[in-house]
Short mmCIF file of C-alpha atoms in Angstrom, two decimals:
data_model
loop_
_atom_site.label_atom_id
_atom_site.label_comp_id
_atom_site.label_asym_id
_atom_site.label_seq_id
_atom_site.Cartn_x
_atom_site.Cartn_y
_atom_site.Cartn_z
CA MET A 243 13.74 26.56 -10.45
CA ASN A 244 14.45 24.61 -13.64
CA LEU A 245 13.15 21.44 -11.99
CA LEU A 246 9.94 23.18 -10.94
CA ARG A 247 9.50 24.55 -14.47
CA ASP A 248 10.02 21.07 -15.93
CA LEU A 249 7.50 19.65 -13.47
CA LEU A 250 4.89 22.13 -14.66
CA PHE A 251 5.58 22.19 -18.38
CA ASP A 252 7.41 18.99 -19.32
CA TYR A 253 4.73 16.57 -20.57
CA THR A 254 6.49 13.33 -19.57
CA LEU A 255 7.68 14.50 -16.15
CA ARG A 256 4.28 16.00 -15.34
CA ASN A 257 2.47 12.75 -16.17
CA VAL A 258 4.95 10.63 -14.23
CA ALA A 259 4.79 12.90 -11.17
CA LEU A 260 0.98 13.12 -11.22
CA GLY A 261 0.59 9.38 -11.74
CA ALA A 262 3.05 8.57 -8.94
CA ALA A 263 1.33 11.05 -6.61
CA VAL A 264 -2.11 9.54 -7.29
CA LEU A 265 -0.73 6.04 -6.76
CA GLY A 266 1.03 7.03 -3.54
CA LEU A 267 -2.06 8.75 -2.15
CA VAL A 268 -4.44 5.87 -2.93
CA SER A 269 -2.10 3.07 -1.88
CA GLY A 270 -1.14 4.97 1.27
CA VAL A 271 -4.73 5.41 2.46
CA LEU A 272 -5.84 1.88 1.59
CA GLY A 273 -2.61 0.30 2.78
CA ALA A 274 -3.07 1.89 6.20
CA PHE A 275 -6.04 -0.42 6.79
CA ALA A 276 -3.93 -3.40 5.70
CA VAL A 277 -1.25 -2.41 8.22
CA LEU A 278 -3.78 -2.06 11.04
CA ARG A 279 -5.36 -5.41 10.20
CA ARG A 280 -1.94 -7.10 9.96
CA GLN A 281 -2.53 -7.97 6.31
CA GLY A 282 0.65 -6.54 4.85
CA LEU A 283 1.23 -9.72 2.84
CA MET A 284 -2.22 -9.32 1.26
CA GLY A 285 -0.97 -6.53 -0.99
CA ASP A 286 1.96 -8.67 -2.08
CA ALA A 287 -0.33 -11.57 -2.92
CA LEU A 288 -2.80 -9.39 -4.83
CA SER A 289 -0.09 -7.65 -6.85
CA HIS A 290 1.45 -10.96 -7.90
CA ALA A 291 -2.00 -12.41 -8.60
CA ALA A 292 -2.68 -9.57 -11.07
CA LEU A 293 0.12 -10.62 -13.46
CA PRO A 294 -1.72 -13.51 -15.19
CA GLY A 295 -4.74 -11.24 -15.57
CA LEU A 296 -2.67 -8.77 -17.56
CA CYS A 297 -1.43 -11.51 -19.87
CA LEU A 298 -4.85 -13.08 -20.37
CA ALA A 299 -6.42 -9.68 -21.08
CA TYR A 300 -3.91 -9.17 -23.90
CA LEU A 301 -4.34 -12.72 -25.19
CA LEU A 302 -8.11 -12.36 -25.39
CA THR A 303 -8.28 -8.83 -26.78
CA GLY A 304 -4.93 -8.22 -28.48
CA SER A 305 -5.03 -4.72 -26.95
CA LYS A 306 -2.59 -3.04 -24.58
CA ALA A 307 -5.00 -0.22 -23.76
CA PRO A 308 -4.57 0.75 -20.08
CA LEU A 309 -8.23 0.17 -19.20
CA VAL A 310 -8.23 -3.32 -20.81
CA LEU A 311 -5.09 -4.42 -18.99
CA MET A 312 -6.29 -2.92 -15.70
CA LEU A 313 -9.58 -4.78 -16.04
CA GLY A 314 -7.76 -8.07 -16.59
CA ALA A 315 -5.51 -7.39 -13.60
CA ALA A 316 -8.52 -6.51 -11.45
CA VAL A 317 -10.34 -9.72 -12.34
CA ALA A 318 -7.26 -11.82 -11.57
CA GLY A 319 -6.68 -9.95 -8.31
CA TRP A 320 -10.31 -10.44 -7.31
CA LEU A 321 -10.06 -14.17 -8.06
CA GLY A 322 -6.90 -14.37 -5.98
CA MET A 323 -8.60 -12.56 -3.11
CA THR A 324 -11.64 -14.86 -3.30
CA LEU A 325 -9.42 -17.93 -3.34
CA ILE A 326 -7.51 -16.74 -0.27
CA LEU A 327 -10.73 -16.12 1.67
CA ARG A 328 -12.16 -19.52 0.72
CA ILE A 329 -8.97 -21.35 1.68
CA VAL A 330 -8.97 -19.66 5.09
CA ARG A 331 -12.68 -20.30 5.75
CA HIS A 332 -12.99 -23.86 4.50
CA THR A 333 -9.62 -25.42 5.38
CA ARG A 334 -7.29 -25.52 8.34
CA ILE A 335 -4.61 -23.58 6.46
CA ASP A 336 -3.68 -20.37 8.27
CA PRO A 337 -4.04 -16.99 6.50
CA GLY A 338 -0.29 -16.51 6.03
CA SER A 339 0.10 -19.86 4.30
CA ALA A 340 -2.97 -19.21 2.13
CA LEU A 341 -1.49 -15.89 1.02
CA GLY A 342 1.81 -17.55 0.21
CA ILE A 343 0.14 -20.29 -1.82
CA VAL A 344 -1.94 -17.90 -3.91
CA LEU A 345 1.00 -15.52 -4.39
CA THR A 346 3.34 -18.17 -5.76
CA VAL A 347 0.77 -20.01 -7.89
CA PHE A 348 -0.61 -16.91 -9.59
CA PHE A 349 2.80 -15.35 -10.09
CA GLY A 350 4.13 -18.61 -11.56
CA ALA A 351 1.17 -18.71 -13.95
CA GLY A 352 1.85 -15.11 -14.93
CA VAL A 353 5.51 -15.79 -15.68
CA VAL A 354 4.55 -18.80 -17.81
CA LEU A 355 2.05 -16.70 -19.78
CA LEU A 356 4.65 -13.96 -20.28
CA THR A 357 7.09 -16.55 -21.63
CA VAL A 358 4.46 -17.93 -24.01
CA LEU A 359 3.69 -14.43 -25.28
CA GLN A 360 7.36 -13.60 -25.82
CA LYS A 361 7.83 -16.73 -27.95
CA ARG A 362 4.93 -15.85 -30.24
CA ASN A 363 5.52 -13.96 -33.47
CA ASP A 364 3.52 -11.04 -32.14
CA ALA A 365 5.20 -7.65 -31.97
CA GLY A 366 2.23 -6.22 -30.08
CA GLN A 367 3.16 -8.05 -26.89
CA ALA A 368 6.36 -6.05 -26.52
CA GLY A 369 6.42 -4.18 -23.23
CA LEU A 370 4.21 -6.49 -21.19
CA ASP A 371 7.25 -7.66 -19.24
CA LYS A 372 7.67 -4.07 -18.02
CA PHE A 373 4.78 -4.70 -15.63
CA LEU A 374 7.12 -6.80 -13.50
CA PHE A 375 9.05 -3.73 -12.31
CA GLY A 376 6.97 -0.92 -13.79
CA GLN A 377 7.65 1.64 -16.48
CA ALA A 378 6.59 4.97 -15.04
CA ALA A 379 8.32 6.92 -17.80
CA ALA A 380 5.80 5.50 -20.27
CA LEU A 381 2.79 7.05 -18.49
CA VAL A 382 0.65 9.25 -20.70
CA GLN A 383 -2.25 11.54 -19.87
CA GLU A 384 -4.79 8.78 -20.53
CA ASP A 385 -3.09 6.57 -17.95
CA VAL A 386 -3.11 9.33 -15.33
CA VAL A 387 -6.80 10.07 -15.92
CA THR A 388 -7.67 6.37 -15.57
CA MET A 389 -5.61 6.10 -12.38
CA GLY A 390 -7.27 9.20 -10.97
CA ALA A 391 -10.77 7.98 -11.75
CA LEU A 392 -10.26 4.51 -10.25
CA GLY A 393 -8.30 5.80 -7.25
CA GLY A 394 -10.78 8.60 -6.61
CA GLY A 395 -13.65 6.11 -6.61
CA ALA A 396 -11.82 3.93 -4.10
CA LEU A 397 -11.15 6.88 -1.78
CA LEU A 398 -14.78 7.97 -2.04
CA ILE A 399 -15.90 4.52 -0.83
CA VAL A 400 -13.46 4.79 2.10
CA ALA A 401 -14.90 8.19 3.02
CA LEU A 402 -18.50 6.92 2.86
CA LEU A 403 -17.80 3.76 4.90
CA TYR A 404 -15.14 5.22 7.19
CA LYS A 405 -16.90 4.34 10.45
CA GLU A 406 -17.61 0.76 9.32
CA PHE A 407 -14.03 0.21 8.14
CA LYS A 408 -12.71 1.69 11.38
CA LEU A 409 -14.80 -0.66 13.48
CA LEU A 410 -13.86 -3.62 11.28
CA SER A 411 -10.15 -2.80 11.69
CA PHE A 412 -10.14 -2.38 15.47
CA ASP A 413 -12.97 -4.57 16.80
CA PRO A 414 -14.50 -6.98 14.23
CA GLU A 415 -16.23 -8.98 16.97
CA PHE A 416 -18.11 -5.91 18.18
CA ALA A 417 -18.98 -5.10 14.56
CA ARG A 418 -20.67 -8.51 14.28
CA THR A 419 -22.73 -7.85 17.40
CA LEU A 420 -24.02 -4.69 15.69
CA ALA A 421 -25.26 -6.84 12.79
CA LEU A 422 -22.84 -5.20 10.36
CA PRO A 423 -22.13 -7.24 7.19
CA THR A 424 -18.54 -7.91 8.23
CA ARG A 425 -17.86 -10.45 5.48
CA PHE A 426 -19.02 -8.03 2.82
CA LEU A 427 -17.05 -5.16 4.34
CA ASP A 428 -13.95 -7.35 4.59
CA ALA A 429 -14.27 -8.37 0.94
CA LEU A 430 -14.93 -4.77 -0.10
CA LEU A 431 -11.90 -3.44 1.73
CA THR A 432 -9.72 -6.12 0.18
CA GLY A 433 -11.27 -5.34 -3.20
CA LEU A 434 -10.21 -1.72 -2.78
CA LEU A 435 -6.66 -2.98 -2.27
CA VAL A 436 -7.04 -4.67 -5.65
CA VAL A 437 -7.85 -1.26 -7.14
CA ALA A 438 -4.68 0.22 -5.63
CA VAL A 439 -2.65 -2.68 -7.01
CA VAL A 440 -4.18 -2.35 -10.47
CA ILE A 441 -3.45 1.36 -10.85
CA GLY A 442 0.13 0.86 -9.65
CA LEU A 443 1.24 -1.94 -11.95
CA ASN A 444 2.29 0.35 -14.78
CA THR A 445 4.20 2.64 -12.40
CA VAL A 446 6.09 0.43 -9.94
CA GLY A 447 5.22 -3.05 -11.21
CA VAL A 448 4.11 -6.32 -9.67
CA VAL A 449 7.23 -6.93 -7.60
CA LEU A 450 7.45 -3.51 -5.92
CA MET A 451 3.75 -2.67 -5.51
CA SER A 452 3.46 -4.29 -2.09
CA ALA A 453 5.99 -1.80 -0.68
CA LEU A 454 3.70 1.13 -1.51
CA LEU A 455 0.79 -0.60 0.20
CA VAL A 456 2.64 -1.25 3.45
CA ALA A 457 5.40 1.34 3.90
CA PRO A 458 3.35 4.60 4.06
CA GLY A 459 0.93 3.12 6.59
CA ALA A 460 3.75 1.70 8.69
CA ALA A 461 5.45 5.10 8.71
CA ALA A 462 2.27 6.99 9.58
CA ARG A 463 1.57 4.63 12.48
CA GLN A 464 4.73 5.87 14.21
CA TRP A 465 3.41 9.44 14.38
CA THR A 466 -0.15 9.12 15.69
CA HIS A 467 -2.67 6.96 17.52
CA SER A 468 -5.62 8.46 15.61
CA LEU A 469 -6.92 6.58 12.56
CA THR A 470 -8.01 9.79 10.81
CA LYS A 471 -4.58 11.37 11.20
CA MET A 472 -2.94 8.10 10.21
CA LEU A 473 -4.88 7.98 6.93
CA TRP A 474 -3.96 11.57 6.11
CA LEU A 475 -0.30 11.01 6.96
CA SER A 476 -0.14 7.71 5.09
CA GLY A 477 -1.62 9.26 1.96
CA ALA A 478 0.73 12.25 2.23
CA PHE A 479 3.79 10.02 2.68
CA GLY A 480 2.78 7.95 -0.34
CA ALA A 481 2.18 10.99 -2.55
CA LEU A 482 5.41 12.65 -1.40
CA SER A 483 7.38 9.50 -2.18
CA GLY A 484 5.82 9.29 -5.62
CA VAL A 485 6.64 12.88 -6.59
CA ALA A 486 10.13 12.71 -5.07
CA GLY A 487 10.86 9.43 -6.83
CA ALA A 488 9.73 10.88 -10.16
CA LEU A 489 11.92 13.96 -9.79
CA ILE A 490 14.99 12.01 -8.65
CA SER A 491 14.65 9.48 -11.46
CA VAL A 492 14.58 12.26 -14.05
CA THR A 493 17.53 14.20 -12.62
CA GLY A 494 19.59 11.12 -11.77
CA SER A 495 20.65 9.87 -15.20
CA ARG A 496 17.22 8.38 -15.91
CA ILE A 497 17.18 5.94 -12.99
CA PRO A 498 14.03 3.71 -13.09
CA THR A 499 11.22 5.54 -11.33
CA GLY A 500 9.57 2.61 -9.54
CA PRO A 501 12.61 1.50 -7.51
CA VAL A 502 13.40 5.13 -6.63
CA ILE A 503 9.86 5.64 -5.31
CA VAL A 504 10.25 2.57 -3.12
CA LEU A 505 13.62 3.83 -1.83
CA CYS A 506 12.05 7.22 -1.02
CA VAL A 507 9.22 5.69 0.98
CA THR A 508 11.73 3.40 2.70
CA GLY A 509 13.63 6.49 3.83
CA ILE A 510 10.41 7.93 5.27
CA VAL A 511 9.81 4.66 7.14
CA ILE A 512 13.31 4.72 8.65
CA VAL A 513 12.95 8.33 9.81
CA SER A 514 9.49 7.57 11.24
CA LEU A 515 10.71 4.49 13.10
CA LEU A 516 13.41 6.58 14.73
CA PHE A 517 11.68 9.92 15.36
CA GLY A 518 7.92 9.25 15.17
CA SER A 519 6.25 11.19 18.00
CA ALA A 520 3.87 8.34 18.92
CA ARG A 521 5.97 5.18 18.64
CA GLY A 522 9.42 6.25 17.39
CA ILE A 523 12.43 4.60 19.01
CA VAL A 524 14.16 7.86 19.98
CA TRP A 525 11.06 9.44 21.54
CA GLU A 526 10.22 6.17 23.31
CA ARG A 527 13.71 6.06 24.86
CA LEU A 528 13.37 9.69 25.94
CA ARG A 529 9.97 9.01 27.52
CA GLN A 530 11.33 6.00 29.37
CA ALA A 531 14.29 8.01 30.64
CA ARG A 532 11.97 10.80 31.80
CA HIS A 533 9.74 8.32 33.62
CA ARG A 534 12.74 6.75 35.37
CA ARG A 535 14.02 10.18 36.41
CA THR A 536 10.57 11.16 37.71
CA ALA A 537 10.36 7.90 39.67
CA ARG A 538 13.80 8.45 41.23
CA GLU A 539 12.89 12.02 42.19
CA ALA A 540 9.64 10.80 43.76
CA VAL A 541 11.49 8.18 45.78
CA ALA A 542 14.14 10.68 46.85
CA GLY A 543 11.43 13.07 48.02
CA LEU A 544 9.79 10.55 50.36
CA PRO A 545 10.39 11.16 54.11
CA ALA A 546 12.80 8.74 55.77
CA MET A 547 11.11 5.89 57.59
CA GLU A 548 11.34 6.15 61.38
CA GLY A 549 12.82 3.24 63.27
CA PRO A 550 10.84 1.24 65.85
CA SER A 551 10.14 3.18 69.07
CA ALA A 552 11.84 2.01 72.26
#
């Protein structure tokens, strides 16, 4: 009861829980498409690519306002996405290698910029290094409103283009035959992943953000074969992990919220892998055993073959 009262009336806990829930919902829905399209590493690359954007936004403006830093991260993430697509289209480098190249180069540039900022006699840069692993406890109402506005816009686009995104995820070749702008849709869907990454940097950080983009979708996939249900489940798993991580971090001697959120969603993935009704290991073993038993009963019920007549 005390925890519920704190969740409703404690300013810090309420902001952290709301921010984590918004992040989990948005990253869960958008990450489900990344899981279906086998682009789990894309979220990792985009989150690491956003780090130099944060640093450059501060260098150019001298402001640590959430919207300014998010804009810088979004621009850097978009540049990283564009670079990945160009490498894949115009070279013989495979997509996995292109993602790895962009991830390491942008993250290295971000670390260098962070080091340069820390060596300057500028007290205003303090706290930028928190974006590596997140600082959910520092969320204020302004941050939550910004996250909600950006995340809500991304979800609205998904709702409006649901059929196109569904076709692009399952049968891109057929989508091209229908004269759909598949390149634009592909870039737009990846751009929405950038939005999820941007709103999550302050909560779970650059290093852990990719887990929230992949884990809820991977867990939801174990429970259903329907894309609509998968999106709902993925968003619910992400939001549940966010709220649970916020509550545990507050009650557990102030454990960092970001890592706890990732551990919560990891627990959901493990349970789903074992007991998911569509693809879970336990249910799959039970189905196989039932099929074998049915086959044996069918064989046992066959009439005995008569021998050759004299």
